Coordinates of N, CA and C in Angstrom, one line a residue:
X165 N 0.8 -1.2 0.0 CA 0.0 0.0 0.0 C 0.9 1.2 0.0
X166 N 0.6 2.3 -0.7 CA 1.3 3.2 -0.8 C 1.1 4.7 0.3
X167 N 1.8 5.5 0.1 CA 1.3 6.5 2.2 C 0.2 7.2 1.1
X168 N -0.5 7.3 -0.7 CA -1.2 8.2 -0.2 C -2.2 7.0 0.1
X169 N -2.5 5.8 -0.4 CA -3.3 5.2 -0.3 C -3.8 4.6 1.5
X170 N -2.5 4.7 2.0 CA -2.9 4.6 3.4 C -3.5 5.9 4.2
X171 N -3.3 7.4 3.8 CA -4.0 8.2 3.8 C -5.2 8.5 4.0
X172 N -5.6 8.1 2.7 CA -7.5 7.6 2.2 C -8.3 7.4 3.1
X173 N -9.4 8.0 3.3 CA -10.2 7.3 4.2 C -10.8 5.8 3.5
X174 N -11.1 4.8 4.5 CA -11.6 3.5 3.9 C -13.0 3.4 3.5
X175 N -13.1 2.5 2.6 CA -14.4 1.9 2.8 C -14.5 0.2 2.3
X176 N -15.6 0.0 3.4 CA -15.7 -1.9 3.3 C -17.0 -2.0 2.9
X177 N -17.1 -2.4 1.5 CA -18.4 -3.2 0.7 C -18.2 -4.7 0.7
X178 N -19.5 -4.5 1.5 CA -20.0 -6.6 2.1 C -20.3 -6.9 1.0
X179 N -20.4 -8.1 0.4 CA -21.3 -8.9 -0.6 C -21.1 -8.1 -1.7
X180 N -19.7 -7.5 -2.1 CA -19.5 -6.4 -3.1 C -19.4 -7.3 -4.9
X181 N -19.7 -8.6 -4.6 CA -19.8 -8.9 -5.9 C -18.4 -8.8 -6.9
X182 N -18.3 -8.6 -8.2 CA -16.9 -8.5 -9.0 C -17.0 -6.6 -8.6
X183 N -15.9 -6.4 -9.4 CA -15.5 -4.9 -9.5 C -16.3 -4.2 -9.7
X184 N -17.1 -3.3 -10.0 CA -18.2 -2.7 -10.7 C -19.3 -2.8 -10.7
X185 N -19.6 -3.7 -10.0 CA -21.4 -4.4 -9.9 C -22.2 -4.0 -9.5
X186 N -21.6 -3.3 -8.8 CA -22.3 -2.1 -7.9 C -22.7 -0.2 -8.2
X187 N -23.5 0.4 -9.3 CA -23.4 1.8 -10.1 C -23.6 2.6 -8.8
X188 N -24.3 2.3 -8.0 CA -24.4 3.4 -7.0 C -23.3 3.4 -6.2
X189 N -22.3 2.1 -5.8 CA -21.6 2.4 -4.7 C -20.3 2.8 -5.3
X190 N -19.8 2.6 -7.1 CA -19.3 3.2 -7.8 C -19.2 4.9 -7.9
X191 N -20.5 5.4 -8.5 CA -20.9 6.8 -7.9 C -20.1 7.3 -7.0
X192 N -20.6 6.5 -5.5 CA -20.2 7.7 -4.3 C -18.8 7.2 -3.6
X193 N -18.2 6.1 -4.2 CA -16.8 5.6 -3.3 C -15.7 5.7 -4.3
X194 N -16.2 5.1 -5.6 CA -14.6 4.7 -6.6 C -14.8 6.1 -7.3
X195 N -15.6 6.5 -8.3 CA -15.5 7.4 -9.2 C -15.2 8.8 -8.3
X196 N -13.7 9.5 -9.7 CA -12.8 10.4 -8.8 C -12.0 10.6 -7.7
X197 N -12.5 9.2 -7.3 CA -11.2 8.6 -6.1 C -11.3 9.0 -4.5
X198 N -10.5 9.2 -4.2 CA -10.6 9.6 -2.9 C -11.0 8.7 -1.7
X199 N -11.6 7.7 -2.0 CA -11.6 6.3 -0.8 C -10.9 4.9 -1.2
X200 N -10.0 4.4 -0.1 CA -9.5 3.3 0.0 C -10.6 2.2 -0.6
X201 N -11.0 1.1 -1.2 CA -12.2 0.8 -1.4 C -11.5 -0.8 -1.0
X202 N -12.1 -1.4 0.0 CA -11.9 -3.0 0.3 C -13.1 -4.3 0.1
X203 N -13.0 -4.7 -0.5 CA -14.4 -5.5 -1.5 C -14.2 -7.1 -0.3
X204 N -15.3 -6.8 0.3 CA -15.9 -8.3 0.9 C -16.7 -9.1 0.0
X205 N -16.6 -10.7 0.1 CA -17.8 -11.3 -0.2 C -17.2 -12.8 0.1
X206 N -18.4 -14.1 0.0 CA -18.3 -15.2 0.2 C -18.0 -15.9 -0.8
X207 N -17.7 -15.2 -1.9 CA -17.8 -16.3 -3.4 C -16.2 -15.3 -3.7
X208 N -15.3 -16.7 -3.7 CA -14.0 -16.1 -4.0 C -13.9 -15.8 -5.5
X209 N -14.8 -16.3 -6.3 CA -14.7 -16.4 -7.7 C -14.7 -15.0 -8.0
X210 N -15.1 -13.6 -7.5 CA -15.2 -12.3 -7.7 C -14.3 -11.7 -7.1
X211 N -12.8 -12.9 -6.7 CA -11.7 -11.7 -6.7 C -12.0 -11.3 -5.7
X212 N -12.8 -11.1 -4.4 CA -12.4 -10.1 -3.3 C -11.4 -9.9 -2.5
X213 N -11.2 -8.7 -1.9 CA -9.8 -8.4 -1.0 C -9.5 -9.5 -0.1
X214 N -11.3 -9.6 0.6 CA -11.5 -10.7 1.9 C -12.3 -11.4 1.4
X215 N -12.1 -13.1 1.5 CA -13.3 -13.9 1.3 C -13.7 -14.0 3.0
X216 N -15.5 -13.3 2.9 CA -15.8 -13.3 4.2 C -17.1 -13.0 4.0
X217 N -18.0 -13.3 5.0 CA -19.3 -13.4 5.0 C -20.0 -12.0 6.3
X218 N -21.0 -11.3 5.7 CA -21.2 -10.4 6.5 C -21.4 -10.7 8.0
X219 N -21.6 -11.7 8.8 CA -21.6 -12.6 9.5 C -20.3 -12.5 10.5
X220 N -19.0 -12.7 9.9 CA -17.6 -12.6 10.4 C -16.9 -12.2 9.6
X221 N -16.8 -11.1 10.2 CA -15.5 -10.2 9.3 C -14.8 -10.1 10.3
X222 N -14.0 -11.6 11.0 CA -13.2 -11.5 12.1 C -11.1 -10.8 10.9
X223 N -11.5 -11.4 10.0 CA -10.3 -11.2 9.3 C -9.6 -9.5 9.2
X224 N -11.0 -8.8 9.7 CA -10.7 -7.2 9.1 C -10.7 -6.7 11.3
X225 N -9.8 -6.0 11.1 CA -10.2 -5.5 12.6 C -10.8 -4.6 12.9
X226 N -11.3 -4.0 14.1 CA -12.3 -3.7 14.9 C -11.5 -1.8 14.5
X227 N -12.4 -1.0 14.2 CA -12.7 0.3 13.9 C -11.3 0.6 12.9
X228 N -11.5 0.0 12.1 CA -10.5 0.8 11.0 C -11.2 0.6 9.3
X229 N -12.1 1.3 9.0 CA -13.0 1.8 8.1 C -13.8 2.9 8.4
X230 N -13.9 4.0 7.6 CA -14.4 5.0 7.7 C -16.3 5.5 7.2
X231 N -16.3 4.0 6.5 CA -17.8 3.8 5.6 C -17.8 2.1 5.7
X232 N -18.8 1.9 5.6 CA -19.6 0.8 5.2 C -20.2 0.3 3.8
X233 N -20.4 -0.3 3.1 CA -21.9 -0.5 2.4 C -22.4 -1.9 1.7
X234 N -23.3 -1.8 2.2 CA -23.9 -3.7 2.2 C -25.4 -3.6 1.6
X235 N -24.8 -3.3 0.2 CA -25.9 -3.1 -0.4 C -26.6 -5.4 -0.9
X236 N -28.1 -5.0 -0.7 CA -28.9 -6.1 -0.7 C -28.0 -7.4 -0.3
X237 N -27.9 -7.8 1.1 CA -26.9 -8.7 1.5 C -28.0 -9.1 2.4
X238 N -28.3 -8.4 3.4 CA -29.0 -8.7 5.0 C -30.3 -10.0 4.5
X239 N -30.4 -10.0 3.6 CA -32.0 -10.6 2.9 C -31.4 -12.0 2.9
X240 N -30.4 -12.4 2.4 CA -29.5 -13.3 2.1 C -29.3 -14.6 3.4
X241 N -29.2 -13.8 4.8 CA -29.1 -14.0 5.5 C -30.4 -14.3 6.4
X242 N -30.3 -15.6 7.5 CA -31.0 -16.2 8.2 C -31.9 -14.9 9.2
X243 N -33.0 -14.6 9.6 CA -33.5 -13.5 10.6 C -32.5 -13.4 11.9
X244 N -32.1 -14.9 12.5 CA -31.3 -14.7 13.4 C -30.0 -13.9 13.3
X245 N -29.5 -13.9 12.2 CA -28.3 -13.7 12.0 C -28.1 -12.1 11.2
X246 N -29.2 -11.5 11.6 CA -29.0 -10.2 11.1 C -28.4 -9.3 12.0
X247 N -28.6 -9.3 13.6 CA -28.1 -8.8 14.2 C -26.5 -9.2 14.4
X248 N -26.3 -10.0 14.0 CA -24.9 -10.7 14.1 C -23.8 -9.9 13.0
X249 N -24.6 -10.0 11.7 CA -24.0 -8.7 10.4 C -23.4 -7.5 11.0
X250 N -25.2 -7.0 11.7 CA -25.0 -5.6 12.4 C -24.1 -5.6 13.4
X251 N -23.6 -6.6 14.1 CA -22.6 -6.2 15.1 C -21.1 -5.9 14.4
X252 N -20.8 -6.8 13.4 CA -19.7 -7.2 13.0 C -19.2 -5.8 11.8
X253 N -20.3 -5.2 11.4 CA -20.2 -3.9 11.0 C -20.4 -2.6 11.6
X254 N -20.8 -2.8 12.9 CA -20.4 -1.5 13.8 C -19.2 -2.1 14.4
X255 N -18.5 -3.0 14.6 CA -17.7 -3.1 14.9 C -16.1 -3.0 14.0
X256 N -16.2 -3.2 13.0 CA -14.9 -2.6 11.9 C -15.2 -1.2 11.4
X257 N -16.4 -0.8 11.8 CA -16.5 0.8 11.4 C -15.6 1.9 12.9
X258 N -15.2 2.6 12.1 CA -13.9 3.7 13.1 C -15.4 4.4 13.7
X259 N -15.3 5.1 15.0 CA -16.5 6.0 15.6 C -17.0 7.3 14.7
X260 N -18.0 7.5 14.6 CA -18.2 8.5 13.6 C -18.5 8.2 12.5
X261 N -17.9 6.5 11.9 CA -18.0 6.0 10.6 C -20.0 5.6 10.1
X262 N -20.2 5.6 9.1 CA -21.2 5.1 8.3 C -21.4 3.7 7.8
X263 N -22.4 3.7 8.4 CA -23.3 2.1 7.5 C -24.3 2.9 6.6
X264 N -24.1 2.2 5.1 CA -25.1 2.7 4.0 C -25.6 1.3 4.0
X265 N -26.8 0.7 4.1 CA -27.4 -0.4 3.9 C -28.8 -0.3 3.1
X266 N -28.6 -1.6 2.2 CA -29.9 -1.5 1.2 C -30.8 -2.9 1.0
X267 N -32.0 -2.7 1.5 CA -32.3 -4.2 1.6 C -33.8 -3.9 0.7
X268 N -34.7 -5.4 0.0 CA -35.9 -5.2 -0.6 C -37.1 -4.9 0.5
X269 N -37.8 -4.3 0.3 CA -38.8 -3.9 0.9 C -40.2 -4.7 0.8
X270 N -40.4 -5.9 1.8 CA -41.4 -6.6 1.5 C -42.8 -6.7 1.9
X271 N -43.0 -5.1 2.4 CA -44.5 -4.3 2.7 C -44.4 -4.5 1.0
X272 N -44.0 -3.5 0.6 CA -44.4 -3.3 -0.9 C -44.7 -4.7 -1.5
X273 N -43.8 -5.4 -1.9 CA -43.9 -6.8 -2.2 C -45.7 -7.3 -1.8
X274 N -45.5 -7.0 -0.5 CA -46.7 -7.8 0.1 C -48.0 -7.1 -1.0
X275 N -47.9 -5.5 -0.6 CA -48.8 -5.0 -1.4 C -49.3 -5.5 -2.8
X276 N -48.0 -5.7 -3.7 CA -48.8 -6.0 -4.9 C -49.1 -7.4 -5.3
X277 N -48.6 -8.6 -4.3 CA -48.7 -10.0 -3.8 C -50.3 -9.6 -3.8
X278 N -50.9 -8.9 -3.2 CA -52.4 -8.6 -2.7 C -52.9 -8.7 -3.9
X279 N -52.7 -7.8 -4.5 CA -53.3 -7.0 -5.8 C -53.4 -8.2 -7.1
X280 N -52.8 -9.4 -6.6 CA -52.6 -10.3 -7.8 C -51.1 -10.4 -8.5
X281 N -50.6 -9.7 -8.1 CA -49.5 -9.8 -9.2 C -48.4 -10.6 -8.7
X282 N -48.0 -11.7 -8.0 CA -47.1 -12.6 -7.2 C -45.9 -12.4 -8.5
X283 N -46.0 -12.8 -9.5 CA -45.6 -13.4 -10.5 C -45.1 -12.4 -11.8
X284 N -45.8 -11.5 -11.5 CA -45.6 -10.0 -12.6 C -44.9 -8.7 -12.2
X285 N -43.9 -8.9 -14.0 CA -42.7 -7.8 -12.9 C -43.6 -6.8 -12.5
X286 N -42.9 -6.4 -11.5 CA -42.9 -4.5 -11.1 C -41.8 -3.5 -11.1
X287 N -40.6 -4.1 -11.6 CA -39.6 -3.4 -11.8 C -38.4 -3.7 -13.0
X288 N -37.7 -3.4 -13.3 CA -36.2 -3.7 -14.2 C -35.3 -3.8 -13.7
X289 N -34.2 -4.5 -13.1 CA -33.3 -4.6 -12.7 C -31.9 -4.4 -13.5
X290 N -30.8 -4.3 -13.1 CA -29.7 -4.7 -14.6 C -30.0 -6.5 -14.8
X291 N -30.5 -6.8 -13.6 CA -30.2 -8.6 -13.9 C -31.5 -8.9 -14.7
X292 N -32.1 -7.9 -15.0 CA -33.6 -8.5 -15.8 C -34.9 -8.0 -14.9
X293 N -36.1 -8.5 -15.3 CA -37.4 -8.2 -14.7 C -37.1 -8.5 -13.4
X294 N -37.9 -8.1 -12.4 CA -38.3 -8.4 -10.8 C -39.9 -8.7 -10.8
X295 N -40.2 -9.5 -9.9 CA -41.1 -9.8 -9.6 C -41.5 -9.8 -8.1
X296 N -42.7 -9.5 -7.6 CA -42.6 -9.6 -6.0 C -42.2 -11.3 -5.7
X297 N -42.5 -12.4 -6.4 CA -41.8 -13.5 -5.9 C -40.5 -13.5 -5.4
X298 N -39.3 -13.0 -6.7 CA -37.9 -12.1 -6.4 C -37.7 -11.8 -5.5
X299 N -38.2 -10.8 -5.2 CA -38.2 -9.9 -3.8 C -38.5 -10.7 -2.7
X300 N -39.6 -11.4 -2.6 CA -39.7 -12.1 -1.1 C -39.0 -13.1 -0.9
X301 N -38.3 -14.1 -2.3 CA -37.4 -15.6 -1.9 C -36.1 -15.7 -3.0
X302 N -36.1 -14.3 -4.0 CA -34.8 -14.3 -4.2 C -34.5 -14.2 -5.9
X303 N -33.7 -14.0 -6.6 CA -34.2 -14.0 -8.1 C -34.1 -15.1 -8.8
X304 N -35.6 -15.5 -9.2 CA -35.6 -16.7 -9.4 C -35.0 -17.4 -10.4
X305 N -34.7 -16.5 -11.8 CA -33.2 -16.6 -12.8 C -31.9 -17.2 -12.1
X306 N -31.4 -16.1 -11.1 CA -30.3 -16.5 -10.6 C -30.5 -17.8 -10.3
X307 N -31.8 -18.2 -9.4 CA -31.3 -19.7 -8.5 C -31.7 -20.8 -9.7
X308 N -32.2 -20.5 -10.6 CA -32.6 -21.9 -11.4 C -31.5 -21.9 -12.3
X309 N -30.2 -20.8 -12.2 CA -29.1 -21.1 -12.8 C -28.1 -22.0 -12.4
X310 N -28.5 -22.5 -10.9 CA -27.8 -23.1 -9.8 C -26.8 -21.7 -8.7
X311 N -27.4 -20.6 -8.7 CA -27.3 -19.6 -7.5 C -27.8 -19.4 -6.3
X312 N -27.4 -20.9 -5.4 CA -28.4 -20.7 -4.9 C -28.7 -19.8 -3.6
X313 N -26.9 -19.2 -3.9 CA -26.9 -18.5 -2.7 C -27.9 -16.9 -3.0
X314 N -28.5 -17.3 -4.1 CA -29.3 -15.4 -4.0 C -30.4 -15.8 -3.5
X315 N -31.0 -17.0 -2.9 CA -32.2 -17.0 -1.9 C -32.2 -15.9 -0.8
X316 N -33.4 -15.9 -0.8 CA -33.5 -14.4 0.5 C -33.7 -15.3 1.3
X317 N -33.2 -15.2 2.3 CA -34.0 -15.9 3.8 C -34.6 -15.6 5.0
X318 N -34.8 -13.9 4.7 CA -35.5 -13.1 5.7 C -36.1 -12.2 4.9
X319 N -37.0 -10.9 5.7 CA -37.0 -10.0 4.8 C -37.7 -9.2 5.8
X320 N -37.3 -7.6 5.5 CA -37.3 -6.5 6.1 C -38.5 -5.6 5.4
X321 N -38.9 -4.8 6.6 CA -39.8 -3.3 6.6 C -38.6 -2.6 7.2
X322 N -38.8 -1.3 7.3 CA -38.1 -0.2 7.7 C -38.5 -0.2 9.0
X323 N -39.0 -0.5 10.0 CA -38.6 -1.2 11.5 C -37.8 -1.7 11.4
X324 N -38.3 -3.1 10.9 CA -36.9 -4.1 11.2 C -35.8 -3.6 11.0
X325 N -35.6 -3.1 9.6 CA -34.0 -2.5 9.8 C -33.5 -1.9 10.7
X326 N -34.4 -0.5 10.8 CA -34.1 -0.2 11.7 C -33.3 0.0 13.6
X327 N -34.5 -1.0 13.7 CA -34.4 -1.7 15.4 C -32.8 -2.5 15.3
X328 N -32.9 -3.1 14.2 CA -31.9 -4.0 14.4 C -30.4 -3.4 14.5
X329 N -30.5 -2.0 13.7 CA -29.4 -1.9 13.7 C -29.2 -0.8 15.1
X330 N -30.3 -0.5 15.3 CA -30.4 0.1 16.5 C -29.7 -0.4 18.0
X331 N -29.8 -1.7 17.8 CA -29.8 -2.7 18.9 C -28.2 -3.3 18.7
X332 N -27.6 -3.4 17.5 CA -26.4 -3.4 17.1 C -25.2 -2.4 17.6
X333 N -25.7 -0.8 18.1 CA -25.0 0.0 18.7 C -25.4 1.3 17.7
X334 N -26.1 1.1 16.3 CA -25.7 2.7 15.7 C -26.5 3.0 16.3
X335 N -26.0 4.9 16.4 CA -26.8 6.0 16.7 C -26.3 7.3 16.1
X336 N -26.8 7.7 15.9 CA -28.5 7.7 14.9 C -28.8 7.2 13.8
X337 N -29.6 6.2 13.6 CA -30.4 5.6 12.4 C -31.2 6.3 11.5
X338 N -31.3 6.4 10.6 CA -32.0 7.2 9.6 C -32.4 5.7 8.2
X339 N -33.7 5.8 8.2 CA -34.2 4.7 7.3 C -35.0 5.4 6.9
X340 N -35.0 5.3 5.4 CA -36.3 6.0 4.2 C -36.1 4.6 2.8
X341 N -37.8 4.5 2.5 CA -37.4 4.4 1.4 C -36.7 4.6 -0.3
X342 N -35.9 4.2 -0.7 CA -35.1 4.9 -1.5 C -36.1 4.6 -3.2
X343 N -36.8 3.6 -3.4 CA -38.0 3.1 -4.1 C -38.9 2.8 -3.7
X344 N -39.6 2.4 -4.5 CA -41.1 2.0 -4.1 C -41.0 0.6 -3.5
X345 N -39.8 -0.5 -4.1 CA -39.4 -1.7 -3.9 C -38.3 -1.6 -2.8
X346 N -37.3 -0.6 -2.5 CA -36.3 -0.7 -1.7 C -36.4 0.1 -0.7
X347 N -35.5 0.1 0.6 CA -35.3 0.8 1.8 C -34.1 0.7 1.9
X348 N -33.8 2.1 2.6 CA -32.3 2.5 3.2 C -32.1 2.8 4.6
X349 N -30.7 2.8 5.0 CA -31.0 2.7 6.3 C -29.1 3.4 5.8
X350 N -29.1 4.8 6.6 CA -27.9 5.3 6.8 C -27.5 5.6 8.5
X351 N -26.6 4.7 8.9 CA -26.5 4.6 10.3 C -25.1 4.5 10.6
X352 N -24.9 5.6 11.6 CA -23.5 6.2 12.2 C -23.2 5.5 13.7
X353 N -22.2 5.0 13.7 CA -20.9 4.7 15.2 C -20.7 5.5 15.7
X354 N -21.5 5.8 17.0 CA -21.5 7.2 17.9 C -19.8 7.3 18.1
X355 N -19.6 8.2 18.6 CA -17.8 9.1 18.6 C -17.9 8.0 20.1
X356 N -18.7 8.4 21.0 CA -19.0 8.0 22.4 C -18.5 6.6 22.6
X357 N -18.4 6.1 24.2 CA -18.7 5.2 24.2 C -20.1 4.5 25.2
X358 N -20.5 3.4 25.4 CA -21.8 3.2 25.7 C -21.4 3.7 27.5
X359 N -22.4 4.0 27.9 CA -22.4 4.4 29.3 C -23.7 3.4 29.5
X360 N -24.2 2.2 30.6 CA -25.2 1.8 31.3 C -25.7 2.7 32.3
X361 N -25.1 3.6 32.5 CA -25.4 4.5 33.8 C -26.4 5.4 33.2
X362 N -26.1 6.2 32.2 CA -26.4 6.9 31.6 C -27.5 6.6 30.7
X363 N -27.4 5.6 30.3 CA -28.4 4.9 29.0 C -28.2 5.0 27.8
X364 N -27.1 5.7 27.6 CA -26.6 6.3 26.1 C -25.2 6.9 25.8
X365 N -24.7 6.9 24.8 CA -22.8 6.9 24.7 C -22.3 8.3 25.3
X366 N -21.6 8.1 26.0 CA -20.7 9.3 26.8 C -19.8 9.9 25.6
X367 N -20.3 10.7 25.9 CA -19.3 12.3 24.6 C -19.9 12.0 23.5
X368 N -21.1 11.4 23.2 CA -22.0 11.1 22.1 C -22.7 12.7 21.8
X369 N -22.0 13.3 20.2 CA -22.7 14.3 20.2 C -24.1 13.7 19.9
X370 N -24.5 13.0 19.6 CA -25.9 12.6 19.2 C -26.7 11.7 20.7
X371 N -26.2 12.1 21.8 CA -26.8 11.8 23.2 C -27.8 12.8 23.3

């Protein structure tokens, strides 16, 4: 690594897929430079920095990244094991640092499930049509290609995210939906640390 590249502030993309797969996280981290960029995922076949699962990122240590982003991953993952993600990424995030997280939204899903349409896109993806089936158990292209890791095995409202990451340590959470199909959840690693006495992080400007 070079001093300016050690300079850089960091950033760690979970489930970051090959190089590029990602147009929005491209946008605000690689294009014009300026962040260290460290690519997680479980499938070594896309080249990552770390083969590792959002689950245990024991290989990366504890607060040295300045961003996060785990775009559509959490879904992926067992209910149990969502707050386990969330620890493991407030925990390699530096204090102050950002989680950008992006998961499907399966209020909506539900909604047009209601309406009849299980089975009928509602959206474009780069990977092709979406369907609320998609959304609630995974794209069903991908898995009948033998992928079978793009099963969803949970699935989120903007509470759940929320709470969860709530309960994980960030403060302040901020969740909106960013589509009609998706939610976001941008959530910061208080400066502070936790006080029990207090009920909330000491020297926390956000106490």
């Amino acid at each position: 690594m070079s001093l300016e590249e050690h300079r850089l502030p960091r950033v760690l993309n979970v489930g970051s897929g090959p190089p590029g797969a990602d147009d929005r996280f491209t946008a605000q981290f690689v294009s014009g430079g300026g962040w260290q960029v460290v690519r997680a995922d479980v499938d070594p076949n896309v080249a990552p920095d770390v083969v590792a699962s959002a689950t245990d990122l024991s290989a990366l240590q504890s607060d040295s990244f300045d961003a996060a982003w785990c775009s559509h991953i959490l879904e992926h993952l067992f209910a149990h094991e969502t707050e386990t993600a969330a620890r493991e990424l407030f925990r390699v995030l530096k204090r102050g640092g950002t989680l950008f997280a992006f998961v499907p939204d399966v209020e909506a899903a539900a909604r047009a499930v209601a309406s009849g349409g299980l089975t009928e896109p509602v959206y474009i993806s780069p990977a092709g049509p979406i369907t609320p089936h998609d959304i609630l158990y995974g794209h069903g292209a991908a898995i009948a290609a033998g992928r079978t890791a793009m099963a969803h095995r949970s699935g989120f409202t903007p509470n759940r995210l929320g709470e969860a990451l709530h309960r994980a340590g960030f403060d302040p959470v901020v969740v909106q939906r960013t589509t009609e199909f998706e939610i976001q959840a941008k959530a910061t690693k208080p400066l502070g640390d936790w006080s029990p006495e207090l009920g909330t992080y000491r020297d926390s400007p956000f106490a």
